[in-house]
Short mmCIF file of C-alpha atoms and ligand atoms in Angstrom, two decimals:
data_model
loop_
_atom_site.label_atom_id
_atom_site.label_comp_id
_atom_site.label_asym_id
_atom_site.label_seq_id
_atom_site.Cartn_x
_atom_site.Cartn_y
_atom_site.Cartn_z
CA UNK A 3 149.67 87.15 -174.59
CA UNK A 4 147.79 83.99 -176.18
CA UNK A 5 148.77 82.29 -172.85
CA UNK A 6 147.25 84.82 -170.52
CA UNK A 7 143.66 84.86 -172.26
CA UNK A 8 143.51 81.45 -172.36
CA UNK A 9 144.30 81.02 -168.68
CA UNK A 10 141.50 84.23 -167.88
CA UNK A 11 139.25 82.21 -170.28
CA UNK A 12 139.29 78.90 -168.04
CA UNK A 13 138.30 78.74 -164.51
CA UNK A 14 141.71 78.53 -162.24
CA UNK A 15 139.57 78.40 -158.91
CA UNK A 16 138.06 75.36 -157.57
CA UNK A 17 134.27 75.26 -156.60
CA UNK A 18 133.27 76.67 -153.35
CA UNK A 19 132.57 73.85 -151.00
CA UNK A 20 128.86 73.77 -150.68
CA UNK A 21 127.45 75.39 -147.03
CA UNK A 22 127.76 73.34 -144.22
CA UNK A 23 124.01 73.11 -143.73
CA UNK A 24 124.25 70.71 -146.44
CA UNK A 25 125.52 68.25 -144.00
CA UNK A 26 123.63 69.17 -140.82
CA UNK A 27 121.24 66.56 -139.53
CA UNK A 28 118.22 67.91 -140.63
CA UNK A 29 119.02 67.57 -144.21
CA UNK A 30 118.18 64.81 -146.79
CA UNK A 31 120.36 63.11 -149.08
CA UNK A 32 118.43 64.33 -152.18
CA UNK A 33 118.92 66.56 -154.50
CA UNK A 34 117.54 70.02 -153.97
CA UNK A 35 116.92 71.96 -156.60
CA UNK A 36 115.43 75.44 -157.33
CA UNK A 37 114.00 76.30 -160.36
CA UNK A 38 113.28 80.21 -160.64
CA UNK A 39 110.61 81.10 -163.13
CA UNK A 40 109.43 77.78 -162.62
CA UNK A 41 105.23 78.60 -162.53
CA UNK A 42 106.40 79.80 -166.24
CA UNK A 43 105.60 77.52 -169.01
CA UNK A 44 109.13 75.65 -169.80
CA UNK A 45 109.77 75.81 -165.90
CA UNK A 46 106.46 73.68 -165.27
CA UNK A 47 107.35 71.21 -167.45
CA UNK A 48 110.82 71.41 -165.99
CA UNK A 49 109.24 70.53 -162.44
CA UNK A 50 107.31 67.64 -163.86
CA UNK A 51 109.91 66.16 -165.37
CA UNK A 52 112.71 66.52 -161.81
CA UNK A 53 109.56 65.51 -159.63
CA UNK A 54 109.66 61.88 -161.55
CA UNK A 55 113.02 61.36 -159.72
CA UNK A 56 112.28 60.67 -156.02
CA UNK A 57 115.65 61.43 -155.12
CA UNK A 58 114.97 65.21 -155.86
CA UNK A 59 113.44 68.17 -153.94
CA UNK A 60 112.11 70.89 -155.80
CA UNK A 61 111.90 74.17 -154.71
CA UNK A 62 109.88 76.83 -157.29
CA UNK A 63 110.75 80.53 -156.59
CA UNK A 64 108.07 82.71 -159.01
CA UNK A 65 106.70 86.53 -158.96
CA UNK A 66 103.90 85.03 -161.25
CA UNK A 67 104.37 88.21 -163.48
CA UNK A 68 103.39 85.78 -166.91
CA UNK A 69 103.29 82.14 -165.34
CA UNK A 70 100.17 81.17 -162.35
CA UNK A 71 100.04 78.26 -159.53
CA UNK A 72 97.32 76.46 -161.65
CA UNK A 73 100.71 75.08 -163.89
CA UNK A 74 101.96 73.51 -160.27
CA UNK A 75 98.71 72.61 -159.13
CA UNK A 76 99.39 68.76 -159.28
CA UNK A 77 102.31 69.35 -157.16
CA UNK A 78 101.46 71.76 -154.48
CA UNK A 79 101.42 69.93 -151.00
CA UNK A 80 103.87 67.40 -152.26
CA UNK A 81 106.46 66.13 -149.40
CA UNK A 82 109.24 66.91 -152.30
CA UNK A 83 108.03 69.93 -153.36
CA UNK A 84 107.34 73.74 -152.20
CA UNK A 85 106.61 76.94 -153.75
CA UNK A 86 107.64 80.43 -152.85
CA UNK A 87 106.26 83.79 -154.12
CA UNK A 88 109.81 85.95 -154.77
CA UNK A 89 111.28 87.80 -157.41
CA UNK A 90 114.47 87.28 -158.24
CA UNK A 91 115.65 91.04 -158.59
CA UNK A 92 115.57 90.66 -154.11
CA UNK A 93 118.29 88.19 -152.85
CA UNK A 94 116.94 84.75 -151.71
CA UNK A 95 118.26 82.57 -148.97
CA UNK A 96 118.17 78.82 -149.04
CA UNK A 97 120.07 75.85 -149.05
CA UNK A 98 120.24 74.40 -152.87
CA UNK A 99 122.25 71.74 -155.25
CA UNK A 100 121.55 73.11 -158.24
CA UNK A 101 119.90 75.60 -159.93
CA UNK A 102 117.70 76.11 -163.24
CA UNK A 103 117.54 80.40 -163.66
CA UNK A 104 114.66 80.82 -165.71
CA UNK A 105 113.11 83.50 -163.95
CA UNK A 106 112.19 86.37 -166.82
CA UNK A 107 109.24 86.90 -169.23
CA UNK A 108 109.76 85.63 -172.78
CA UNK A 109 107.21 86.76 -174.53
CA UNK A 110 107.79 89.69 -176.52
CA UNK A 111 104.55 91.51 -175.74
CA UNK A 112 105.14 91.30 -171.85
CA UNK A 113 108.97 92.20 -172.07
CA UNK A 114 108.57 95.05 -173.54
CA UNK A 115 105.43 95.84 -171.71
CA UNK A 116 107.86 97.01 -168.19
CA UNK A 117 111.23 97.04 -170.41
CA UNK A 118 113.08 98.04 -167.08
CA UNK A 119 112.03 95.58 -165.12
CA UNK A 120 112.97 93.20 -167.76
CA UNK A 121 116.92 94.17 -167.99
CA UNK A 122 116.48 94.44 -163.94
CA UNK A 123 114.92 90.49 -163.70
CA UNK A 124 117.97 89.51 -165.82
CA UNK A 125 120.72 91.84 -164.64
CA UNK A 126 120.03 91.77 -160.73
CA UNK A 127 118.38 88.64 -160.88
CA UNK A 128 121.15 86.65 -162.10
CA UNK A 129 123.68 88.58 -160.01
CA UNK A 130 121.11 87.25 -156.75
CA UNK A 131 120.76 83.48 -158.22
CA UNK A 132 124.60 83.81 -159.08
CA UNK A 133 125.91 85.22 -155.34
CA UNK A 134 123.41 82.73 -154.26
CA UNK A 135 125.41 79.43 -156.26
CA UNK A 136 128.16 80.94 -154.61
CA UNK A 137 127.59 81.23 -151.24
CA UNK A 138 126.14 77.60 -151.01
CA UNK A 139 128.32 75.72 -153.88
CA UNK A 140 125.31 75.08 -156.08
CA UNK A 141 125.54 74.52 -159.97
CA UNK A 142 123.29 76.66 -161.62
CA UNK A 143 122.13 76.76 -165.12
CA UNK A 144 121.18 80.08 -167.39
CA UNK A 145 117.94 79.95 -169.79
CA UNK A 146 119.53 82.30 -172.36
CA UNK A 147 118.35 82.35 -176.13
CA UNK A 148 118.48 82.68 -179.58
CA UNK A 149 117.84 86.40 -179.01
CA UNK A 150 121.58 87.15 -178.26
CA UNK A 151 122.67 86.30 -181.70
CA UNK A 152 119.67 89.25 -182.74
CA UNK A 153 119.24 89.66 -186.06
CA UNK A 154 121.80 87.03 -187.54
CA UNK A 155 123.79 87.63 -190.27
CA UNK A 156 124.61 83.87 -190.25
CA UNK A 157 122.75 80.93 -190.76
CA UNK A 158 122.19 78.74 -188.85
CA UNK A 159 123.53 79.78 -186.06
CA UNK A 160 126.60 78.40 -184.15
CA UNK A 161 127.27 79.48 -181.09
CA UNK A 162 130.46 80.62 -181.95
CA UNK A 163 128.63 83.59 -183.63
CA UNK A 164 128.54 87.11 -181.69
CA UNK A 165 125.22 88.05 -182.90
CA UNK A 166 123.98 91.33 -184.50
CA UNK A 167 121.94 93.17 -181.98
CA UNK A 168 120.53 96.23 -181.52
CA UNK A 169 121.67 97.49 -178.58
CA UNK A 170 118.76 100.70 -178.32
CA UNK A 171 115.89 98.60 -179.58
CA UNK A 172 112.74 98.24 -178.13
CA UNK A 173 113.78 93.99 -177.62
CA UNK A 174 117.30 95.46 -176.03
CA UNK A 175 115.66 95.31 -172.61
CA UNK A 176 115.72 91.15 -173.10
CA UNK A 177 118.48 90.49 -175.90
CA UNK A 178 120.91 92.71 -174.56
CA UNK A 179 119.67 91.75 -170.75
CA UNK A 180 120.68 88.15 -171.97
CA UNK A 181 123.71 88.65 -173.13
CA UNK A 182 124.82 90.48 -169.76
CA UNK A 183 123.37 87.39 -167.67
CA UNK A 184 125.45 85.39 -169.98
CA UNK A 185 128.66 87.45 -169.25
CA UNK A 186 128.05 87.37 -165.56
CA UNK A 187 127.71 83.56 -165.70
CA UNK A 188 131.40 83.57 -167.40
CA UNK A 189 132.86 86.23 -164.75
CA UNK A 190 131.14 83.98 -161.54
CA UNK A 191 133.09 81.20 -162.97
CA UNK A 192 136.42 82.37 -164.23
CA UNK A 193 136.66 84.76 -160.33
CA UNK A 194 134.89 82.40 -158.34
CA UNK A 195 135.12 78.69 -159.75
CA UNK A 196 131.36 78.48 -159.48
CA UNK A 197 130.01 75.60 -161.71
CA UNK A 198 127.91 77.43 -164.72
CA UNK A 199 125.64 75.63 -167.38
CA UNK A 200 124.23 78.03 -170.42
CA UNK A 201 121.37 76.90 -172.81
CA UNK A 202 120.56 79.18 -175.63
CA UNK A 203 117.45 78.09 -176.47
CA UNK A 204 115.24 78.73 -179.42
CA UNK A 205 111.72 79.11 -180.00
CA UNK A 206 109.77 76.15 -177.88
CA UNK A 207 106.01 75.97 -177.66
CA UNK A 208 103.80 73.36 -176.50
CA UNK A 209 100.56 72.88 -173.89
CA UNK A 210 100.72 75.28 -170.41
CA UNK A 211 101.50 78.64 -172.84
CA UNK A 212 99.57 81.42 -172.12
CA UNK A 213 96.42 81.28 -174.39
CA UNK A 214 96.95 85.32 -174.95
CA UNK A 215 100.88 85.05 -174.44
CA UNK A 216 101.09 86.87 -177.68
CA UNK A 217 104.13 84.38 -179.35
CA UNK A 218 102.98 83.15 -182.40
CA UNK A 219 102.14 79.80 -182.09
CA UNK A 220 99.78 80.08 -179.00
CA UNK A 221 98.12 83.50 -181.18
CA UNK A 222 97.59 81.02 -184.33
CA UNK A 223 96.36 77.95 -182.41
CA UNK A 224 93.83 80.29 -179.94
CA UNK A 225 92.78 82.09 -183.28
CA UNK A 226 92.51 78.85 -185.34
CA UNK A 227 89.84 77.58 -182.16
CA UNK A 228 87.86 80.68 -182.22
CA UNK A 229 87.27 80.59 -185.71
CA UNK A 230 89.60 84.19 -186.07
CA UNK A 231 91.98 84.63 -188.37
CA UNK A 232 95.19 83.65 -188.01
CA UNK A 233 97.35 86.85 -188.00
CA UNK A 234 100.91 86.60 -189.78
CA UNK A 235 103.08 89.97 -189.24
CA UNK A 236 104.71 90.91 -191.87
CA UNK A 237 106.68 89.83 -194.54
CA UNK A 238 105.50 86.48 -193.09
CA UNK A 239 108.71 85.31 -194.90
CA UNK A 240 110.75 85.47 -191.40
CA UNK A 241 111.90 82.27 -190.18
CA UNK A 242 111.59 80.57 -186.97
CA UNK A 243 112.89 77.17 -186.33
CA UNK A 244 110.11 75.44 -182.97
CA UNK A 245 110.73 72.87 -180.31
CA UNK A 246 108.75 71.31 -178.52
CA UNK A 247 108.74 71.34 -174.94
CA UNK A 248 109.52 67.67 -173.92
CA UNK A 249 112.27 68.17 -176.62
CA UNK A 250 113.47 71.20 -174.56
CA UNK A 251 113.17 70.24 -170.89
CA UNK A 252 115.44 66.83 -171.82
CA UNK A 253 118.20 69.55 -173.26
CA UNK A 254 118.29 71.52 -170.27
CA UNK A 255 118.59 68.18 -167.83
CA UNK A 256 121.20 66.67 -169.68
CA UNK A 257 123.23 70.00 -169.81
CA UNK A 258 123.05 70.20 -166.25
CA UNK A 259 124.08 67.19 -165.23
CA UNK A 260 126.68 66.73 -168.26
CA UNK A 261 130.09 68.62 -167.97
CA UNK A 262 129.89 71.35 -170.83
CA UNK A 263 129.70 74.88 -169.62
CA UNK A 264 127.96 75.63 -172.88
CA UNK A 265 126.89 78.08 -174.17
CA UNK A 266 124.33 75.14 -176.04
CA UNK A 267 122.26 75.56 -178.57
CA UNK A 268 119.00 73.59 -177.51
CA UNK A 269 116.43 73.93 -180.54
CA UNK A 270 114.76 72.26 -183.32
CA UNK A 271 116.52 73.01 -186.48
CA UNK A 272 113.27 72.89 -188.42
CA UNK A 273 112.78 76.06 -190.30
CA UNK A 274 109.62 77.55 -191.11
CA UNK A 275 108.43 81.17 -192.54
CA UNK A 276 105.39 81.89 -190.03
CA UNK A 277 102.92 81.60 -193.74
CA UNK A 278 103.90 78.38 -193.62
CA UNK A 279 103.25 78.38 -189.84
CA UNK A 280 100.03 79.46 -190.44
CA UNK A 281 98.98 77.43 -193.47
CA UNK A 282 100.27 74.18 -190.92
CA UNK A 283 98.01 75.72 -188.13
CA UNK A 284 95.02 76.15 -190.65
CA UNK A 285 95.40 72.70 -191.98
CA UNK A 286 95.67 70.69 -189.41
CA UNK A 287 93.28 72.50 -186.80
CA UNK A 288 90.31 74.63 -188.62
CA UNK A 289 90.76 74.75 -192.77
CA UNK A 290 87.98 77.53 -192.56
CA UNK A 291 89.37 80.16 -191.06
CA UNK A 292 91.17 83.05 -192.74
CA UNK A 293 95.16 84.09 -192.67
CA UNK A 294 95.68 87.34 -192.49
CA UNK A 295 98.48 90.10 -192.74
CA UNK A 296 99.05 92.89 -190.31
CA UNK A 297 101.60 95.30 -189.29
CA UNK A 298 105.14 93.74 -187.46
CA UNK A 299 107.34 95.49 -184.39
CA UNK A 300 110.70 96.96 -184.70
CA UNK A 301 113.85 94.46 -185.14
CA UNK A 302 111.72 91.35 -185.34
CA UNK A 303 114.94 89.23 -186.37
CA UNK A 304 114.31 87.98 -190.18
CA UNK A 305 115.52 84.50 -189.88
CA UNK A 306 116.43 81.91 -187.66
CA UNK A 307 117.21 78.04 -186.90
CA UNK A 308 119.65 76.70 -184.71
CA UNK A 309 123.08 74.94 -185.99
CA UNK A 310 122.77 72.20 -182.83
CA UNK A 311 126.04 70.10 -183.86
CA UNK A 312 127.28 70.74 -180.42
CA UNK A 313 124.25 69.62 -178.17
CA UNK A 314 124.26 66.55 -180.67
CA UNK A 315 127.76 65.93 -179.96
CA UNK A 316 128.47 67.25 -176.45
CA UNK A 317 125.15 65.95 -174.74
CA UNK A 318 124.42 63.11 -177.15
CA UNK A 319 120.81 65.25 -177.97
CA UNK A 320 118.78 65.81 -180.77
CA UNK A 321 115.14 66.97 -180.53
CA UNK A 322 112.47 64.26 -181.45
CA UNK A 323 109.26 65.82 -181.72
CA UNK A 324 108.35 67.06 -185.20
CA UNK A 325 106.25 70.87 -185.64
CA UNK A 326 103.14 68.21 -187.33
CA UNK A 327 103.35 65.73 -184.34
CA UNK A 328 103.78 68.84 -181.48
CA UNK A 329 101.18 71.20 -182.78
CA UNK A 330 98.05 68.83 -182.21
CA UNK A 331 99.59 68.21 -178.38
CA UNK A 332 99.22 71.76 -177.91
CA UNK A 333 95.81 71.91 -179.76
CA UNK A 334 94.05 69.31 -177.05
CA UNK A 335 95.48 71.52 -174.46
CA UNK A 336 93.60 74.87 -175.73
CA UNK A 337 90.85 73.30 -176.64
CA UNK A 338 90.59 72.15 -173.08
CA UNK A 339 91.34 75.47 -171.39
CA UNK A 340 89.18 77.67 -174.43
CA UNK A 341 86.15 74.83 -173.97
CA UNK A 342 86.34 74.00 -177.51
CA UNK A 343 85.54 70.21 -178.04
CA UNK A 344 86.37 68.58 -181.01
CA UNK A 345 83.88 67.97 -183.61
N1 NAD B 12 109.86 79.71 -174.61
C1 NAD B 12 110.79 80.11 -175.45
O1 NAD B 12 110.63 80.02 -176.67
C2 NAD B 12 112.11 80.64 -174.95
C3 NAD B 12 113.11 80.91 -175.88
C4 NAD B 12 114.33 81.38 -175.42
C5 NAD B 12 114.57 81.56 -174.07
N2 NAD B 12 113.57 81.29 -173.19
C6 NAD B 12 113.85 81.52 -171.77
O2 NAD B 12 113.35 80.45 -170.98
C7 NAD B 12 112.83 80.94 -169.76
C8 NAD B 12 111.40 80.46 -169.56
O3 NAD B 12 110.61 80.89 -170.65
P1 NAD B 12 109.05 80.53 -170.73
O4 NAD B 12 108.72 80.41 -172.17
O5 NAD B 12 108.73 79.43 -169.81
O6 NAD B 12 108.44 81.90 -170.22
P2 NAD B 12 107.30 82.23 -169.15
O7 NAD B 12 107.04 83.68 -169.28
O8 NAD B 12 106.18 81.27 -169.30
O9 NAD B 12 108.03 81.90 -167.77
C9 NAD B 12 108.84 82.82 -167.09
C10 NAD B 12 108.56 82.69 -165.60
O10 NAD B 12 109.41 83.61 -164.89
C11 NAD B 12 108.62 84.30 -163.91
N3 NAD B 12 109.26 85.60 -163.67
C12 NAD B 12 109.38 86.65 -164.52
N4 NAD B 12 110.04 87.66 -163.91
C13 NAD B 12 110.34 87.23 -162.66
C14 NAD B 12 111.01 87.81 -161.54
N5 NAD B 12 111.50 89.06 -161.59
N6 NAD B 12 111.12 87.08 -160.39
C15 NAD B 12 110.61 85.83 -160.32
N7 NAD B 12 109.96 85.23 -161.34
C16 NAD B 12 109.84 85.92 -162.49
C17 NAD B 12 107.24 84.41 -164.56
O11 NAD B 12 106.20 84.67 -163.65
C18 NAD B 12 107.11 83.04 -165.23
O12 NAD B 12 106.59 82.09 -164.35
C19 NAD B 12 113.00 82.46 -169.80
O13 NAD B 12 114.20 82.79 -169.13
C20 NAD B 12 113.13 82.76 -171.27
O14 NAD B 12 113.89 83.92 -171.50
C21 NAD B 12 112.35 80.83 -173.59
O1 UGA B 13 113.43 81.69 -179.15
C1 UGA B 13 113.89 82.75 -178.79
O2 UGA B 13 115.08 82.92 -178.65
C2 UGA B 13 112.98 83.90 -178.49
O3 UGA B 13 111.84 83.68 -179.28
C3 UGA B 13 110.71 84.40 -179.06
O4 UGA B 13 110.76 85.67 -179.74
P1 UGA B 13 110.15 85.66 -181.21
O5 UGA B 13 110.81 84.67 -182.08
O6 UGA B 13 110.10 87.04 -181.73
O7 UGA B 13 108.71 85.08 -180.91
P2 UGA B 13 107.25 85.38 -181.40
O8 UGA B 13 106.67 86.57 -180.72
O9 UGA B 13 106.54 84.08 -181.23
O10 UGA B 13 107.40 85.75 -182.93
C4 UGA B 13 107.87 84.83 -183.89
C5 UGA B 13 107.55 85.37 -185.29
O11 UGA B 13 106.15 85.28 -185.47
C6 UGA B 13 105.64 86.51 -185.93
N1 UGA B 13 104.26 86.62 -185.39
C7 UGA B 13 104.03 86.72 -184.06
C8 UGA B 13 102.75 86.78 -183.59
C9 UGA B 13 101.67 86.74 -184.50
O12 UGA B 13 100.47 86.80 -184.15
N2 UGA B 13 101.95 86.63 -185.81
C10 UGA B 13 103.22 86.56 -186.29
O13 UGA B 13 103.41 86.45 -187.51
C11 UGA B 13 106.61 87.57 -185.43
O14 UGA B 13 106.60 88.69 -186.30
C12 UGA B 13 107.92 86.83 -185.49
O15 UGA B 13 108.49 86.97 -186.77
C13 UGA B 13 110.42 84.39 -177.58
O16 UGA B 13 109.28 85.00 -177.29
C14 UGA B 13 111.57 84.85 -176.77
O17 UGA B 13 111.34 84.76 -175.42
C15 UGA B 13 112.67 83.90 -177.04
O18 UGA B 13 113.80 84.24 -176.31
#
């Protein structure tokens, strides 16, 4: 009996050879690569990052429900790059190497703002990006996250932990959508051999987010600028652990091109309670302003922080930034797009 999961657990098929339109004459040697989601804020760094390669092609398929074109604009009407208005929950047909699935809103506040459309951007949308690995042999990699492990009963978290989630909530429509695109993943590869990569990533932040994205360290550092006051839900003792983006976007590469299935923990074990977010925020950007306590949501997860002793072992990564080094990046990024200089 031991035997038989074990074999169901490991893949027994080989790859599917990769469509013969690979090879046709009117293809390039490069890399191509799609990256859905990738007008959103991790994908844009994401593209940035592939783009320095000149052996890549990058191919960014977006509905622009929470990311824009102005996060691509350096790149639009680059030979090695193109962009194409779809959502993932309709099948898409190209000819790809690999693929980053990031498509999906993370922000809590637009999530649960069409909560079907969320589960249907992670359910049918990773069955599309998935039948789509499969028809042309691509590798394709999951954004999952901390979420699936819900409100954790262990700390840190390993990913060997099953999670505690609420499977009725009002953050179901994500968590629970996560965890299916994370089971489909598993079922593509153990029936069809296709080549899967999952990251579970935790709380990143960093310059592109969405000034009124609603996560909490774009709300404190928009708040901070216009002299607001910086709103901590409470307790305020709840725990998040942050990474920053260039932390998070060298995780993701190395996972795809290392030989780990995952799922990865890619996060920066750092763990703060969001007062001392906010007391951070207030020091470093606008001691003035005011911190304030308001109402939470339903089955906001109490604590956090990633255990990463995997991605430190199995990818040989470790995130570098610190929250006191990051949080000033992101500062001179709102003050930019807010048109607050710096006295
Ligand atoms: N940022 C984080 O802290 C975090 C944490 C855990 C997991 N993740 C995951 O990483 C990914 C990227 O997150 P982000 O912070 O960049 O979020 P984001 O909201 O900035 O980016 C998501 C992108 O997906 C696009 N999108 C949404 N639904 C779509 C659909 N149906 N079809 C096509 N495009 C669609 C959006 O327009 C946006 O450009 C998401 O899958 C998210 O679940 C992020
Ligand atoms: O990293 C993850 O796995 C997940 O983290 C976030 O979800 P969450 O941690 O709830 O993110 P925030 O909305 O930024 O909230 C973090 C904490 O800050 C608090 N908060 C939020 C906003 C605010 O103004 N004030 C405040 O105190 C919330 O109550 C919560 O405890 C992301 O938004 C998800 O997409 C992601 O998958």
């Amino acid at each position: 009996m031991a035997a038989t999961s074990e074999k169901q657990n490991n893949s027994s098929k080989p790859p599917p050879t990769p469509s013969p339109l690979r090879s046709s004459k009117f293809c390039q040697p490069n890399m191509r690569i799609l990256i859905s989601g990738g007008a959103g804020f991790i994908g844009s760094h994401l593209v940035d990052k592939l783009m320095e390669n000149e052996k890549n092609e990058v191919i960014v398929a977006d509905n622009y429900f929470t990311g824009s074109k102005e996060n691509l604009k350096k790149w639009i009407g680059h030979p090695r790059f193109e962009l194409i208005r779809h959502d993932v929950t309709e099948p898409l047909l190209i000819e790809v190497d690999r693929i980053y699935h990031l498509a999906c809103p993370a922000s809590p506040i637009f999530y649960k703002y069409n909560p079907v459309k969320t589960i249907k951007t992670n359910v049918i949308g990773t069955l599309n990006m998935l039948g789509l690995a499969k028809r042309v042999g691509a590798r394709i990699l999951l954004t999952s996250t901390s979420e699936v492990y819900g409100d954790p009963l262990i700390h840190p978290q390993p990913e060997s932990y099953w999670g505690n989630v609420n499977p009725i909530g009002v953050r179901s429509c994500y968590d629970e959508g996560k965890r299916v695109a994370e089971t489909l993943m598993f079922d593509y590869h153990r029936q069809h051999g296709i080549e899967i990569r999952i990251a579970r990533i935790f709380n990143t932040y960093g310059p592109r987010m969405n000034i009124d994205d609603g996560r909490v360290v774009s709300n404190f550092i928009a708040q901070a600028l216009r002299g607001e006051a910086l709103t901590v839900q409470k307790p305020g003792t709840q725990t998040r652990s942050f990474c920053y983006v260039s932390d998070m976007v060298d995780g993701l590469i190395r996972l795809m091109e290392g030989d780990d299935t995952g799922p990865i923990n890619i996060g920066n074990p750092g763990e703060f309670t969001m007062v001392e977010l906010a007391e951070t925020v207030k020091e470093l950007i606008n001691p003035s302003i005011e911190i304030k306590m308001v109402e939470n949501t339903p089955d906001d997860p109490r604590q956090r922080k990633p255990d990463i002793s995997k991605a430190k072992e199995v990818l040989g990564w470790e995130p570098k930034v610190k929250l006191r080094e990051g949080l000033p990046l992101m500062e001179e990024d709102f003050r930019l797009r807010l048109n607050v200089p710096k006295n």
